[in-house]
């Protein structure tokens, strides 16, 4: 017996939309915080900063190769050194390119010289 598709386009889209599942060893499915677009299905959570993830394979992401971010040592109030992101091309150290959501252009990650994505502005979910 043939099932009838809903007439309402929103209901039809919801039925046709496939569920997204994380890769077997992934820590989360990463989504854009602005538009909820899926950005990554296979990632590893940072050991210290639980809201940060790294990945090598992504979806719906655009790397801005025209802009380079560098990290430099910055002293905190107690005199200890910490790292801070600043767009200064002359600073030594690793260079990172900003990564934006392809749907809404929200900055969600940075891309390093070793071709690894570092996500920080995302909504993690279970796959």
Coordinates of C-alpha atoms in Angstrom, one line a residue:
X1 CA 0.0 0.0 0.0
X2 CA 1.3 3.4 -0.9
X3 CA 1.5 6.1 1.8
X4 CA 0.2 9.6 1.0
X5 CA 2.7 12.4 1.4
X6 CA 1.5 15.4 3.5
X7 CA 0.3 18.4 1.6
X8 CA 1.9 20.9 4.0
X9 CA 5.5 21.6 2.8
X10 CA 6.8 21.9 6.4
X11 CA 5.4 18.5 7.3
X12 CA 6.7 17.0 4.1
X13 CA 10.2 18.4 4.8
X14 CA 10.2 17.0 8.3
X15 CA 9.3 13.5 7.0
X16 CA 11.9 13.6 4.3
X17 CA 14.7 15.0 6.6
X18 CA 17.1 12.2 7.5
X19 CA 18.3 11.8 11.0
X20 CA 21.9 12.7 11.5
X21 CA 24.1 10.3 13.4
X22 CA 27.6 10.8 14.8
X23 CA 30.4 8.6 13.7
X24 CA 30.9 5.6 16.0
X25 CA 33.9 7.1 18.0
X26 CA 32.8 10.7 17.8
X27 CA 32.2 12.7 21.0
X28 CA 29.3 14.7 19.6
X29 CA 27.5 16.1 16.6
X30 CA 28.3 19.8 16.2
X31 CA 25.7 22.3 15.1
X32 CA 25.8 26.1 14.3
X33 CA 24.5 28.1 17.3
X34 CA 22.7 30.5 15.0
X35 CA 20.9 28.3 12.4
X36 CA 21.4 24.8 13.8
X37 CA 23.0 23.5 10.6
X38 CA 25.1 20.4 11.2
X39 CA 28.8 21.2 11.0
X40 CA 30.5 18.0 12.1
X41 CA 29.7 14.3 12.7
X42 CA 33.1 13.1 13.8
X43 CA 35.0 15.1 16.4
X44 CA 37.0 14.9 19.6
X45 CA 36.2 16.9 22.7
X46 CA 39.0 19.0 24.3
X47 CA 40.2 17.4 27.6
X48 CA 40.3 20.7 29.5
X49 CA 37.8 23.0 27.7
X50 CA 34.7 20.9 27.4
X51 CA 33.0 23.4 25.0
X52 CA 35.7 23.0 22.4
X53 CA 36.2 20.2 19.8
X54 CA 38.6 19.4 17.1
X55 CA 37.9 17.6 13.8
X56 CA 39.4 16.9 10.4
X57 CA 36.2 16.4 8.4
X58 CA 33.4 18.9 8.4
X59 CA 30.1 19.8 6.7
X60 CA 28.7 23.2 5.8
X61 CA 31.8 25.1 6.8
X62 CA 33.7 27.8 4.8
X63 CA 37.4 28.7 5.6
X64 CA 38.2 32.4 5.2
X65 CA 41.8 32.1 3.8
X66 CA 41.9 35.9 3.4
X67 CA 42.1 36.5 7.1
X68 CA 44.8 35.0 9.4
X69 CA 44.5 34.9 13.2
X70 CA 47.6 34.5 15.4
X71 CA 48.0 33.5 19.0
X72 CA 50.4 35.3 21.2
X73 CA 51.3 35.1 24.9
X74 CA 49.4 37.5 27.0
X75 CA 49.8 38.0 30.7
X76 CA 46.8 37.7 32.9
X77 CA 46.1 39.7 36.1
X78 CA 48.3 37.4 38.2
X79 CA 51.3 37.8 35.9
X80 CA 51.0 34.4 34.3
X81 CA 51.1 34.0 30.6
X82 CA 48.1 32.8 28.7
X83 CA 47.1 32.7 25.0
X84 CA 44.8 35.1 23.3
X85 CA 43.6 35.3 19.7
X86 CA 44.6 38.5 17.9
X87 CA 44.6 39.3 14.2
X88 CA 48.3 40.4 14.0
X89 CA 50.2 38.9 11.0
X90 CA 53.7 39.8 12.5
X91 CA 53.2 37.7 15.7
X92 CA 55.2 34.4 15.7
X93 CA 53.5 31.2 16.4
X94 CA 50.7 29.2 14.7
X95 CA 48.5 30.8 12.1
X96 CA 44.8 30.1 12.0
X97 CA 42.1 30.9 9.5
X98 CA 38.5 31.7 10.7
X99 CA 35.8 29.2 9.8
X100 CA 32.2 30.2 9.2
X101 CA 28.9 28.4 8.9
X102 CA 28.1 28.1 5.2
X103 CA 24.4 28.9 5.8
X104 CA 24.5 31.9 8.1
X105 CA 28.2 33.1 8.1
X106 CA 28.5 32.7 11.9
X107 CA 32.2 32.1 13.0
X108 CA 32.3 28.7 14.5
X109 CA 35.9 27.5 14.4
X110 CA 39.5 28.2 13.3
X111 CA 41.5 26.1 10.9
X112 CA 45.2 25.5 11.6
X113 CA 48.3 24.8 9.5
X114 CA 48.0 21.1 10.2
X115 CA 44.5 21.1 8.5
X116 CA 42.6 20.6 11.8
X117 CA 39.4 22.4 12.7
X118 CA 39.1 23.8 16.2
X119 CA 35.4 24.4 17.0
X120 CA 34.5 26.7 19.9
X121 CA 31.3 28.5 19.0
X122 CA 29.0 25.5 18.5
X123 CA 26.1 23.6 20.0
X124 CA 27.2 20.0 20.7
X125 CA 24.6 17.2 20.5
X126 CA 24.4 13.5 20.8
X127 CA 24.3 11.6 17.5

